[in-house]
Amino acid sequence: MRATNMKKTNSMTRVLLAPMMAVALLLLTATAFAAAPGITGPAFNLTAQPAFTTQPDGSLVYSWGYGCASAPSGFAPAGITGTCSNMQVPGPTLIVTQGNTVSVTLTNGLPVAAGNTSILFPGFNVTATGGVAGLLTQEAAPGNPVTYTFTATTPGTRSYYSGTQGDLQVEMGLYGAIIVLPAGVPAACTTGVHANNLTAKAANQVHAGTEGDFRLAAAAYNHAQACYDREYLFQFSEMDPRIHRQAEEQSTRTCTGCMNVATEPYVPAYFMINGRSMPDDMDGNYAPQYPHQPYNGNPHMHPGELVLLRIIGQGRWQHPFHEHGNHVRVLARDGNLILSATDANSLAGPLLFTTTTTPGQAIDGIFYWTGKGLNWDPYGHGASVTSATCTPDANGYNTGAPTAINYFEWCQDHNKPLQAFPFGDVAGGGPATLPNPNILANGAWYGGSPYLGPEATVRAVGSTGTTPPSGTVANSPTDEAGFAFMWHSHNEREITTNNIFPGGMMMMMLVDPWVYPINEAN
Amino acid sequence: MRKSYQVWLPVFLVCLLTVAASAQSFQVQCPTTTITHPTAAIAEPAYTGATTFTTGSAGYQTPSSHVNGAIKCQQISGGDGFATMGDGTQTYMFSFGPLSGLASIAAGQPGTAFPSEFNTTPSSPLVPGDPATNGNPFNGAVGLMPETYTDPNTGLPVTRMNGHVDPRQIMDVGVMNGNIPAPLMAIDEDDEFFLTLTNVGQVMRPDLFEQHTVHFHGYPNASAFYDGVPDASVAINIGGSFTYYYLAPDAGTYFWHCHITPPEHLQMGMVGQIYVRPRQNRVSGDLYTALGNQQADPRTACGRTGDGHVNAATDILCSNPLPAVNTSAVGGGKYAYNDGDGSTAYDVEYPLQIHGFDPNFHFVGMTFNPEGFTDMKDKYFLLNGRSYPDTVTEGPMMTQTTDGSNHFSQPLPSIINIPAGKKALLRISDLDVTEYQTLASLGIPMQVVGINAKLLRDQAGNNLSYKTNSITLAGGESLDVILDATGYTAGQVFYLYTPNLDHLSNDAENFGGLMTEVRITN
């Protein structure tokens, strides 16, 4: 069986989505979202192995990846049931705590023809024992181990990747992330609004699903502005299948370290987030149909929640990762907090709506969405019997009652209509007029109305929204009715999978009403 | 053979709404008054303080004093067109064209207008190719015409401008009138912006039933409904108009583009510019005090950490803190941001959009052939839609389309004229689809004052702007650069060019591409 399928789709550039989307949608209704899962140590027993990874065009791509040589100490966060096979792309996310002495033993399970392999841990002072001398670090010879030891001195997100023949081994998939949790978190991160957010989640669920706390910690750093309510890890990489095919063909050679794979010219056809292309990236963590690609990209959040984005550039190209919906405040680069020169309490990282990824570099950033400044009420409140109250706090949000259905509503726009004419139960008098619905095409993640939440949507357009009956769409009007935003590489060519659009480095981020449980469990 | 239903998962709607919408397809919206701007205005009011609100009987806040900003409107076509490349090639493109502000756009100015100008009719009917055809200096909405109907209350005929459109005028002017970049837009903070997108179809591609959308890239707290992502909301079909409604976001250099099949539509040319002028431009007194006045409105507040206002510590994405040093600067000039200290002052401004065309892809885009995304390679490098030496050709560029009419396809030169001793603001954005591009300045240093439509300042109020000789952007990024001509003399000419030296070409022509001139004038 040909492992890499280079046959281009000659007949269509925009493939009929229904078959692909059907799989993704079925799994979406099973509520499996994202977070930043991984394995805990601080001693890790890893191996490097070959296996095939899958792409949405049906290809199986011969790849190399790190995996667990034996069962890890544990998995994190607690709410996500983890597994660790002996090969995955990206490699297992190593989760440790500041101050830990981390030891990573790597055993080389790659084909003999591939030669040595290794791991670099940029940002740490690494001592290597065993193995054989390599250019950048000690390496593991075929079938043999090497051990890397370092102290996780500072918190943050960093990359790790092979230090041997990087142009080939990183391309093949030998990369991953290491997250260092802070030894202590500021009290502000576990009290006040962040405690209220936990209460709001527990109190508002109208479904059987529960929404636990899937964070690894309450803050990314021991700094009052590094608090967060939700977190995601996104690693960006690309693949040129011709390189993988060469490696596969040469992998059966019996000579040691004699593979000679041309890694230029470089024409990638696959662009991945956490090792998967769209729409596969929106399936669950540890989804069984991707045994070697356990991590996903399917971010959700409630209005007002602070979301930590751990963004790593792997591979060899930069990618302009664009987050629709708001800017991201960059907290740190490669685990280094960017603080004001005159006040350590003040952040100095830029606000970016496009967080460019650079190979080997990690960024920690904070994002939120609240609807501040929309100039219309996104909950479709009006002078109707279901109108709720909105009491602004010092920042203008309704945070006094965490159990309120409109917790974190931006109060300045409360009850302000959008539509010039009444829209279902929502009052008119607003500035805009919707055109005849027959001339609009609706998207798969359209909640059914301009409004946020099932209560508002049903009042505005009825229980089917403006879309077919719920259950066949990705953002049900009666269940979720969230605001969808696309997060994607803005080198738009990269949101394709082997010449097929849609695909590649793309995912949909959903701002879900507080009544909808965001269940990150798999 | 391309299938006709092969579009981005359209789910056509069954009308269940009770809205009293007009039954017609083309329609423009430009109300003269709204809740936020209850008095018709023909000029921006001076900024003397934050708006104060009272809650009306309908339950929402209305302005009681200090109404800031005004209503602005614009109409654009979504369709196709032809442009002239640096080597003289006439290239097909998918593009937006102007359907309002025709005279302003031809003069290289934004096509955004007050309702008093937008809601007008031309003195004589417009013809295909206008204003290139007969120079008709019309700035209103194309096709808008009064409608006569029977008032249901009085039973008498009423003639009024209510958005009714004559489709013949729309099609005469709109078909194949595409511009690259798309029509320039400019609004002020506190404005309400009504942008009507009218889909006139793509005459050269009768096999496509493309919808189009407008994504305002980088808007903080954008709504999903007006974000222009078809998967997340709605897209407009051929023969229809959709009006995007936004309260202006924070001041800065943004941009906009179609979000239908982005690898195709953006490469084919559906990219444009929009910038938001700060309310500080409407301030005549002390800038620091004026910025302090903005703290009274939680929507615009951004104090320094610990100064008692809504501030950086409580809104991590708050972007315009009061400056650390009060320079006692006084208003009356033009600024890129609400700096409060005059540090972003300028005298002349130039929007510059970086883009690239792949001639193979454009040929395929006209001739129904399969499109290759992995092999996409730009060969034309565009600044405001032109390559050198066209970038320094005065006036709009004209291209004849396949129906024999001339259109102003590329209205914006990129000549940077700076009076000696003055400052120029370059609002630089990039919508390239494949790679990063660098723009360097030979002779005048670039002062970067804003990135991604945010002022470069830390949360403690320190300015973080920096000097450089070049800036590097990928698609989806923007920044603001000030060129200071202090100490230079009239007659000097410098160059803005790309050190990606292979981009200094027009396909097979050795010299051209991403380059323009900075001219010091009297």
Short mmCIF file of C-alpha atoms in Angstrom, two decimals, chain A residues 327-511:
data_model
loop_
_atom_site.label_atom_id
_atom_site.label_comp_id
_atom_site.label_asym_id
_atom_site.label_seq_id
_atom_site.Cartn_x
_atom_site.Cartn_y
_atom_site.Cartn_z
CA HIS A 327 -6.45 40.74 19.97
CA VAL A 328 -4.10 38.57 22.02
CA ARG A 329 -1.96 40.14 24.74
CA VAL A 330 1.46 38.52 24.53
CA LEU A 331 2.56 37.62 28.05
CA ALA A 332 5.84 35.92 27.34
CA ARG A 333 8.18 34.62 24.69
CA ASP A 334 9.86 31.26 25.28
CA GLY A 335 8.91 31.43 28.94
CA ASN A 336 10.18 34.96 29.44
CA LEU A 337 7.58 37.38 30.74
CA ILE A 338 7.66 40.68 28.87
CA LEU A 339 7.35 43.33 31.56
CA SER A 340 7.58 47.09 31.64
CA ALA A 341 11.04 48.47 32.31
CA THR A 342 9.63 50.82 34.93
CA ASP A 343 7.01 48.66 36.63
CA ALA A 344 7.19 44.91 37.04
CA ASN A 345 3.45 44.78 37.61
CA SER A 346 2.78 46.12 34.13
CA LEU A 347 2.96 44.00 31.02
CA ALA A 348 4.85 45.19 27.96
CA GLY A 349 4.10 42.48 25.45
CA PRO A 350 2.32 43.58 22.26
CA LEU A 351 -1.36 43.22 21.49
CA LEU A 352 -1.60 41.20 18.30
CA PHE A 353 -4.52 40.09 16.16
CA THR A 354 -2.11 37.92 14.24
CA THR A 355 0.36 36.02 16.40
CA THR A 356 3.08 35.02 13.96
CA THR A 357 4.65 31.66 14.81
CA THR A 358 8.37 31.21 14.32
CA PRO A 359 10.07 27.80 14.24
CA GLY A 360 11.26 26.88 17.71
CA GLN A 361 9.62 29.87 19.38
CA ALA A 362 6.81 29.71 21.91
CA ILE A 363 4.43 32.50 22.87
CA ASP A 364 2.07 32.69 25.83
CA GLY A 365 -0.82 35.08 25.32
CA ILE A 366 -4.18 35.98 26.80
CA PHE A 367 -7.39 36.33 24.77
CA TYR A 368 -10.96 37.05 25.70
CA TRP A 369 -14.24 37.95 24.04
CA THR A 370 -16.99 39.94 25.69
CA GLY A 371 -18.79 41.87 22.98
CA LYS A 372 -17.73 45.17 24.48
CA GLY A 373 -18.40 48.02 22.07
CA LEU A 374 -20.74 46.16 19.71
CA ASN A 375 -23.40 48.85 20.17
CA TRP A 376 -26.17 46.26 20.18
CA ASP A 377 -27.23 43.65 22.68
CA PRO A 378 -25.85 40.28 21.52
CA TYR A 379 -28.28 38.51 23.84
CA GLY A 380 -31.23 40.03 22.01
CA HIS A 381 -32.74 41.44 25.16
CA GLY A 382 -35.55 43.94 24.70
CA ALA A 383 -38.67 45.20 26.29
CA SER A 384 -40.06 41.67 26.49
CA VAL A 385 -40.96 39.40 29.33
CA THR A 386 -37.63 37.62 29.24
CA SER A 387 -35.56 40.75 29.63
CA ALA A 388 -32.83 40.28 32.22
CA THR A 389 -31.09 42.97 34.22
CA CYS A 390 -27.52 44.05 33.71
CA THR A 391 -25.66 45.70 36.57
CA PRO A 392 -22.26 46.99 35.50
CA ASP A 393 -19.19 46.46 37.65
CA ALA A 394 -16.24 48.88 37.56
CA ASN A 395 -15.35 47.61 34.09
CA GLY A 396 -18.90 47.72 32.75
CA TYR A 397 -19.76 44.02 32.91
CA ASN A 398 -22.57 42.17 34.66
CA THR A 399 -20.48 40.15 37.11
CA GLY A 400 -22.37 40.62 40.35
CA ALA A 401 -24.43 37.45 40.08
CA PRO A 402 -22.45 34.50 38.69
CA THR A 403 -25.63 32.48 38.31
CA ALA A 404 -27.29 35.03 36.00
CA ILE A 405 -27.99 33.83 32.48
CA ASN A 406 -26.31 36.97 31.15
CA TYR A 407 -23.25 36.80 33.39
CA PHE A 408 -20.48 38.98 31.92
CA GLU A 409 -22.80 40.87 29.60
CA TRP A 410 -21.48 44.26 28.54
CA CYS A 411 -24.10 46.44 30.17
CA GLN A 412 -23.76 49.63 28.14
CA ASP A 413 -25.49 47.88 25.23
CA HIS A 414 -28.11 46.04 27.30
CA ASN A 415 -31.49 45.96 25.53
CA LYS A 416 -30.13 47.95 22.61
CA PRO A 417 -31.73 46.56 19.44
CA LEU A 418 -29.83 45.65 16.30
CA GLN A 419 -32.65 45.24 13.85
CA ALA A 420 -34.77 48.07 12.55
CA PHE A 421 -37.83 45.81 12.61
CA PRO A 422 -38.94 43.35 15.29
CA PHE A 423 -37.20 40.03 14.86
CA GLY A 424 -39.28 37.29 16.42
CA ASP A 425 -39.50 38.31 20.04
CA VAL A 426 -36.65 40.78 19.82
CA ALA A 427 -37.62 44.44 19.60
CA GLY A 428 -36.96 46.65 16.60
CA GLY A 429 -35.80 50.24 16.42
CA GLY A 430 -32.18 49.39 15.75
CA PRO A 431 -29.92 50.58 13.01
CA ALA A 432 -29.72 47.59 10.66
CA THR A 433 -32.14 45.70 8.44
CA LEU A 434 -31.53 42.11 7.51
CA PRO A 435 -32.04 41.39 3.84
CA ASN A 436 -34.40 38.80 2.51
CA PRO A 437 -33.14 35.53 4.00
CA ASN A 438 -33.45 33.81 0.63
CA ILE A 439 -30.39 35.64 -0.66
CA LEU A 440 -28.14 34.57 2.20
CA ALA A 441 -26.19 31.34 2.49
CA ASN A 442 -25.69 30.03 6.00
CA GLY A 443 -22.54 28.47 7.32
CA ALA A 444 -22.17 25.26 9.28
CA TRP A 445 -21.23 27.13 12.44
CA TYR A 446 -23.94 29.77 12.13
CA GLY A 447 -25.90 29.74 15.37
CA GLY A 448 -29.13 30.58 13.57
CA SER A 449 -29.42 34.27 14.38
CA PRO A 450 -27.15 37.24 15.06
CA TYR A 451 -27.59 36.59 18.77
CA LEU A 452 -25.65 34.64 21.34
CA GLY A 453 -27.21 31.73 23.16
CA PRO A 454 -30.18 29.43 22.67
CA GLU A 455 -32.54 31.60 24.69
CA ALA A 456 -31.89 34.64 22.50
CA THR A 457 -31.86 32.65 19.26
CA VAL A 458 -35.11 30.86 19.92
CA ARG A 459 -36.82 34.11 20.81
CA ALA A 460 -35.54 35.73 17.64
CA VAL A 461 -35.99 33.06 15.00
CA GLY A 462 -37.65 30.07 16.52
CA SER A 463 -36.23 26.73 17.54
CA THR A 464 -34.73 25.88 14.19
CA GLY A 465 -32.96 29.19 13.88
CA THR A 466 -32.59 30.00 10.24
CA THR A 467 -30.98 26.62 9.65
CA PRO A 468 -32.26 23.06 9.29
CA PRO A 469 -33.25 21.15 12.41
CA SER A 470 -30.59 20.96 15.09
CA GLY A 471 -28.38 17.91 15.18
CA THR A 472 -27.16 18.40 11.66
CA VAL A 473 -25.20 21.58 12.28
CA ALA A 474 -22.10 22.32 14.28
CA ASN A 475 -23.59 25.07 16.44
CA SER A 476 -27.12 24.08 17.34
CA PRO A 477 -29.59 26.97 17.80
CA THR A 478 -31.34 25.27 20.70
CA ASP A 479 -28.24 23.99 22.45
CA GLU A 480 -25.24 26.19 21.88
CA ALA A 481 -25.92 29.11 19.49
CA GLY A 482 -22.41 30.36 20.10
CA PHE A 483 -20.48 32.98 18.19
CA ALA A 484 -18.04 31.23 15.88
CA PHE A 485 -14.73 32.72 14.87
CA MET A 486 -12.14 31.21 12.60
CA TRP A 487 -8.62 30.89 13.94
CA HIS A 488 -6.24 30.11 11.10
CA SER A 489 -3.00 30.79 9.33
CA HIS A 490 -3.34 33.91 7.26
CA ASN A 491 -0.98 32.64 4.62
CA GLU A 492 -4.27 31.50 3.17
CA ARG A 493 -2.63 28.93 0.98
CA GLU A 494 -1.99 27.06 4.23
CA ILE A 495 -5.66 26.48 5.00
CA THR A 496 -5.68 23.76 2.39
CA THR A 497 -4.91 20.06 2.59
CA ASN A 498 -2.99 18.90 -0.45
CA ASN A 499 -4.67 21.44 -2.75
CA ILE A 500 -8.08 20.92 -1.18
CA PHE A 501 -9.91 23.75 0.51
CA PRO A 502 -10.93 23.77 3.32
CA GLY A 503 -8.18 22.13 5.26
CA GLY A 504 -4.82 22.79 6.79
CA MET A 505 -4.14 25.26 9.57
CA MET A 506 -7.67 26.21 10.47
CA MET A 507 -10.03 25.73 13.37
CA MET A 508 -13.28 27.30 14.53
CA MET A 509 -13.29 28.96 17.94
CA LEU A 510 -16.67 29.12 19.63
CA VAL A 511 -17.70 31.73 22.17
#
